PDB file of C-alpha atoms and ligand atoms in Angstrom:
ATOM      1  CA  GLU R 844     107.033  74.614  18.412  1.00  0.00           C
ATOM      2  CA  SER R 845     110.726  75.518  18.720  1.00  0.00           C
ATOM      3  CA  PRO R 846     112.962  73.683  21.242  1.00  0.00           C
ATOM      4  CA  THR R 847     113.675  77.001  22.918  1.00  0.00           C
ATOM      5  CA  HIS R 848     110.010  77.679  23.441  1.00  0.00           C
ATOM      6  CA  ASN R 849     109.522  74.172  24.797  1.00  0.00           C
ATOM      7  CA  THR R 850     112.256  74.680  27.400  1.00  0.00           C
ATOM      8  CA  GLU R 851     110.828  78.031  28.444  1.00  0.00           C
ATOM      9  CA  ALA R 852     107.402  76.388  28.885  1.00  0.00           C
ATOM     10  CA  LYS R 853     108.911  73.630  31.055  1.00  0.00           C
ATOM     11  CA  LEU R 854     110.767  76.125  33.228  1.00  0.00           C
ATOM     12  CA  GLN R 855     107.604  78.228  33.579  1.00  0.00           C
ATOM     13  CA  LYS R 856     105.679  75.069  34.672  1.00  0.00           C
ATOM     14  CA  ILE R 857     108.365  74.261  37.258  1.00  0.00           C
ATOM     15  CA  CYS R 858     107.990  77.776  38.708  1.00  0.00           C
ATOM     16  CA  GLN R 859     104.206  77.343  38.870  1.00  0.00           C
ATOM     17  CA  LEU R 860     104.443  73.951  40.590  1.00  0.00           C
ATOM     18  CA  LEU R 861     106.949  75.100  43.200  1.00  0.00           C
ATOM     19  CA  ASP R 862     104.914  78.253  43.851  1.00  0.00           C
ATOM     20  CA  GLN R 863     101.723  76.213  44.322  1.00  0.00           C
ATOM     21  CA  GLU R 864     103.186  73.442  46.442  1.00  0.00           C
ATOM     22  CA  ILE R 865     105.367  75.327  48.882  1.00  0.00           C
ATOM     23  CA  PRO R 866     103.556  78.166  50.684  1.00  0.00           C
ATOM     24  CA  TYR R 867     106.726  79.964  51.753  1.00  0.00           C
ATOM     25  CA  PHE R 868     108.096  80.122  48.172  1.00  0.00           C
ATOM     26  CA  ASN R 869     106.775  83.567  47.270  1.00  0.00           C
ATOM     27  CA  TRP R 870     108.839  84.410  44.154  1.00  0.00           C
ATOM     28  CA  THR R 871     110.260  81.580  42.093  1.00  0.00           C
ATOM     29  CA  GLY R 872     112.266  82.160  38.938  1.00  0.00           C
ATOM     30  CA  PHE R 873     115.271  81.504  36.779  1.00  0.00           C
ATOM     31  CA  TYR R 874     118.244  83.605  35.713  1.00  0.00           C
ATOM     32  CA  PHE R 875     120.584  82.583  32.930  1.00  0.00           C
ATOM     33  CA  LYS R 876     124.018  83.705  31.834  1.00  0.00           C
ATOM     34  CA  ASN R 877     123.689  86.103  28.933  1.00  0.00           C
ATOM     35  CA  GLY R 878     125.906  84.507  26.263  1.00  0.00           C
ATOM     36  CA  ASP R 879     129.531  85.442  26.821  1.00  0.00           C
ATOM     37  CA  LYS R 880     128.678  88.502  28.945  1.00  0.00           C
ATOM     38  CA  GLU R 881     129.328  88.494  32.687  1.00  0.00           C
ATOM     39  CA  GLU R 882     125.682  89.122  33.495  1.00  0.00           C
ATOM     40  CA  LEU R 883     122.500  87.194  34.255  1.00  0.00           C
ATOM     41  CA  ILE R 884     119.201  87.762  32.518  1.00  0.00           C
ATOM     42  CA  LEU R 885     115.791  86.982  33.949  1.00  0.00           C
ATOM     43  CA  GLY R 886     114.072  83.884  32.607  1.00  0.00           C
ATOM     44  CA  PRO R 887     110.677  82.370  33.440  1.00  0.00           C
ATOM     45  CA  TYR R 888     109.319  83.254  36.890  1.00  0.00           C
ATOM     46  CA  VAL R 889     106.206  83.344  39.032  1.00  0.00           C
ATOM     47  CA  GLY R 890     105.691  86.222  41.448  1.00  0.00           C
ATOM     48  CA  ALA R 891     105.794  89.983  41.509  1.00  0.00           C
ATOM     49  CA  GLU R 892     107.457  91.811  38.648  1.00  0.00           C
ATOM     50  CA  THR R 893     111.072  92.641  39.328  1.00  0.00           C
ATOM     51  CA  ASP R 894     113.333  95.554  38.290  1.00  0.00           C
ATOM     52  CA  HIS R 895     116.264  93.146  38.305  1.00  0.00           C
ATOM     53  CA  THR R 896     115.958  91.769  34.783  1.00  0.00           C
ATOM     54  CA  VAL R 897     119.757  92.017  34.250  1.00  0.00           C
ATOM     55  CA  ILE R 898     122.185  91.313  37.108  1.00  0.00           C
ATOM     56  CA  PRO R 899     125.955  91.790  36.668  1.00  0.00           C
ATOM     57  CA  PHE R 900     128.170  88.945  37.975  1.00  0.00           C
ATOM     58  CA  GLY R 901     129.103  89.588  41.591  1.00  0.00           C
ATOM     59  CA  LYS R 902     126.083  91.799  42.343  1.00  0.00           C
ATOM     60  CA  GLY R 903     123.432  90.620  44.814  1.00  0.00           C
ATOM     61  CA  ILE R 904     122.867  87.055  45.931  1.00  0.00           C
ATOM     62  CA  CYS R 905     122.293  85.933  42.329  1.00  0.00           C
ATOM     63  CA  GLY R 906     125.410  87.607  40.995  1.00  0.00           C
ATOM     64  CA  GLN R 907     127.467  86.025  43.801  1.00  0.00           C
ATOM     65  CA  VAL R 908     126.203  82.546  42.924  1.00  0.00           C
ATOM     66  CA  ALA R 909     127.101  83.198  39.287  1.00  0.00           C
ATOM     67  CA  VAL R 910     130.750  83.345  40.400  1.00  0.00           C
ATOM     68  CA  SER R 911     130.805  81.012  43.443  1.00  0.00           C
ATOM     69  CA  ASN R 912     129.061  78.104  41.641  1.00  0.00           C
ATOM     70  CA  GLU R 913     127.528  77.152  45.018  1.00  0.00           C
ATOM     71  CA  THR R 914     124.099  77.266  46.614  1.00  0.00           C
ATOM     72  CA  PHE R 915     123.550  80.407  48.688  1.00  0.00           C
ATOM     73  CA  VAL R 916     120.968  80.179  51.464  1.00  0.00           C
ATOM     74  CA  VAL R 917     120.014  83.525  53.032  1.00  0.00           C
ATOM     75  CA  PRO R 918     117.832  83.054  56.144  1.00  0.00           C
ATOM     76  CA  ASP R 919     117.557  86.889  56.614  1.00  0.00           C
ATOM     77  CA  VAL R 920     118.147  89.171  53.646  1.00  0.00           C
ATOM     78  CA  HIS R 921     118.533  92.194  55.938  1.00  0.00           C
ATOM     79  CA  GLU R 922     121.826  90.751  57.201  1.00  0.00           C
ATOM     80  CA  GLN R 923     123.318  90.823  53.680  1.00  0.00           C
ATOM     81  CA  ASP R 924     125.246  93.859  52.404  1.00  0.00           C
ATOM     82  CA  ASN R 925     125.493  92.586  48.848  1.00  0.00           C
ATOM     83  CA  TYR R 926     121.799  92.097  48.182  1.00  0.00           C
ATOM     84  CA  LEU R 927     119.403  93.401  45.513  1.00  0.00           C
ATOM     85  CA  SER R 928     115.912  93.942  46.853  1.00  0.00           C
ATOM     86  CA  CYS R 929     113.048  92.952  44.579  1.00  0.00           C
ATOM     87  CA  SER R 930     110.250  93.416  47.069  1.00  0.00           C
ATOM     88  CA  ILE R 931     109.989  94.910  50.529  1.00  0.00           C
ATOM     89  CA  ASP R 932     108.088  91.732  51.528  1.00  0.00           C
ATOM     90  CA  THR R 933     111.065  89.504  50.900  1.00  0.00           C
ATOM     91  CA  LYS R 934     112.736  88.229  54.087  1.00  0.00           C
ATOM     92  CA  ALA R 935     114.729  85.252  52.903  1.00  0.00           C
ATOM     93  CA  GLU R 936     116.214  83.883  49.679  1.00  0.00           C
ATOM     94  CA  ILE R 937     117.816  80.751  48.269  1.00  0.00           C
ATOM     95  CA  VAL R 938     119.744  80.612  45.021  1.00  0.00           C
ATOM     96  CA  VAL R 939     120.940  77.319  43.488  1.00  0.00           C
ATOM     97  CA  PRO R 940     123.232  77.194  40.457  1.00  0.00           C
ATOM     98  CA  ILE R 941     122.499  75.125  37.347  1.00  0.00           C
ATOM     99  CA  ILE R 942     125.730  73.411  36.350  1.00  0.00           C
ATOM    100  CA  LYS R 943     125.745  71.888  32.857  1.00  0.00           C
ATOM    101  CA  ASN R 944     128.879  70.034  31.684  1.00  0.00           C
ATOM    102  CA  GLY R 945     130.825  71.675  34.519  1.00  0.00           C
ATOM    103  CA  GLU R 946     129.712  75.197  33.543  1.00  0.00           C
ATOM    104  CA  ASN R 947     127.531  77.493  35.654  1.00  0.00           C
ATOM    105  CA  ILE R 948     124.857  78.427  33.113  1.00  0.00           C
ATOM    106  CA  GLY R 949     122.219  79.891  35.370  1.00  0.00           C
ATOM    107  CA  GLN R 950     120.264  79.457  38.553  1.00  0.00           C
ATOM    108  CA  ILE R 951     116.950  79.096  40.301  1.00  0.00           C
ATOM    109  CA  ASP R 952     116.120  81.911  42.689  1.00  0.00           C
ATOM    110  CA  ILE R 953     113.449  81.705  45.402  1.00  0.00           C
ATOM    111  CA  ASP R 954     112.352  84.528  47.656  1.00  0.00           C
ATOM    112  CA  SER R 955     110.277  84.023  50.789  1.00  0.00           C
ATOM    113  CA  HIS R 956     108.116  86.375  52.847  1.00  0.00           C
ATOM    114  CA  THR R 957     108.959  84.198  55.869  1.00  0.00           C
ATOM    115  CA  LEU R 958     112.138  84.574  57.927  1.00  0.00           C
ATOM    116  CA  ASN R 959     114.490  81.573  57.853  1.00  0.00           C
ATOM    117  CA  PRO R 960     112.029  79.253  56.042  1.00  0.00           C
ATOM    118  CA  PHE R 961     114.284  76.971  53.975  1.00  0.00           C
ATOM    119  CA  THR R 962     114.930  73.452  55.224  1.00  0.00           C
ATOM    120  CA  ALA R 963     117.759  71.074  54.351  1.00  0.00           C
ATOM    121  CA  GLU R 964     115.144  69.160  52.314  1.00  0.00           C
ATOM    122  CA  ASP R 965     114.279  72.258  50.299  1.00  0.00           C
ATOM    123  CA  ARG R 966     117.958  72.732  49.466  1.00  0.00           C
ATOM    124  CA  GLU R 967     118.375  69.055  48.508  1.00  0.00           C
ATOM    125  CA  MET R 968     115.256  69.119  46.402  1.00  0.00           C
ATOM    126  CA  LEU R 969     116.280  72.306  44.575  1.00  0.00           C
ATOM    127  CA  GLU R 970     119.806  70.990  43.970  1.00  0.00           C
ATOM    128  CA  TRP R 971     118.337  67.776  42.580  1.00  0.00           C
ATOM    129  CA  LEU R 972     115.939  69.829  40.410  1.00  0.00           C
ATOM    130  CA  CYS R 973     118.758  71.983  39.008  1.00  0.00           C
ATOM    131  CA  ASP R 974     120.684  68.798  38.096  1.00  0.00           C
ATOM    132  CA  GLU R 975     117.601  67.516  36.244  1.00  0.00           C
ATOM    133  CA  ILE R 976     117.108  70.889  34.540  1.00  0.00           C
ATOM    134  CA  ALA R 977     120.753  70.857  33.391  1.00  0.00           C
ATOM    135  CA  LYS R 978     119.976  67.605  31.510  1.00  0.00           C
ATOM    136  CA  ILE R 979     117.064  69.090  29.528  1.00  0.00           C
ATOM    137  CA  ILE R 980     118.507  72.478  28.549  1.00  0.00           C
TER     138      ILE R 980
HETATM  139  N1  SME Y2083     117.472  89.332  45.486  1.00  0.00           N
HETATM  140  C1  SME Y2083     118.253  88.970  44.321  1.00  0.00           C
HETATM  141  C2  SME Y2083     117.805  89.687  43.086  1.00  0.00           C
HETATM  142  C3  SME Y2083     116.760  88.944  42.326  1.00  0.00           C
HETATM  143  S1  SME Y2083     115.198  89.129  42.972  1.00  0.00           S
HETATM  144  O1  SME Y2083     115.174  88.431  44.301  1.00  0.00           O
HETATM  145  C4  SME Y2083     114.076  88.354  42.027  1.00  0.00           C
HETATM  146  C5  SME Y2083     119.707  89.211  44.594  1.00  0.00           C
HETATM  147  O2  SME Y2083     120.107  89.773  45.638  1.00  0.00           O
HETATM  148  O3  SME Y2083     120.503  88.836  43.723  1.00  0.00           O
END
């Protein structure tokens, strides 16, 4: 089993666990920087298939986090102009960057079908998780 495959499997498992444990996490996935290109590519995820398999830096919530290096909590996606819709059911979103050795290498992205669902604890947990993930990838 290659190390790359092993990491993908771990990230897939993390998506499954979050999806199972938190009822208002309705799409949970990872995006990673595509080499030296200023774009994100879709990694492991759980939820509906998405058209957004490649996201240019700056575009949508994910693309904004790729350049801001900061967590972006969106209580109501309909109030965002720079937003890429994956599903008409999505009402809220949180994106947390994965910072490894000071570099923003990717992110976890969670969509919710509930308006304003994310708590301060969710944010803290996801930021902790992304720190842990940075250590294993
Ligand atoms: N809504 C995201 C695009 C990714 S999908 O939610 C899976 C955005 O605005 O960047």
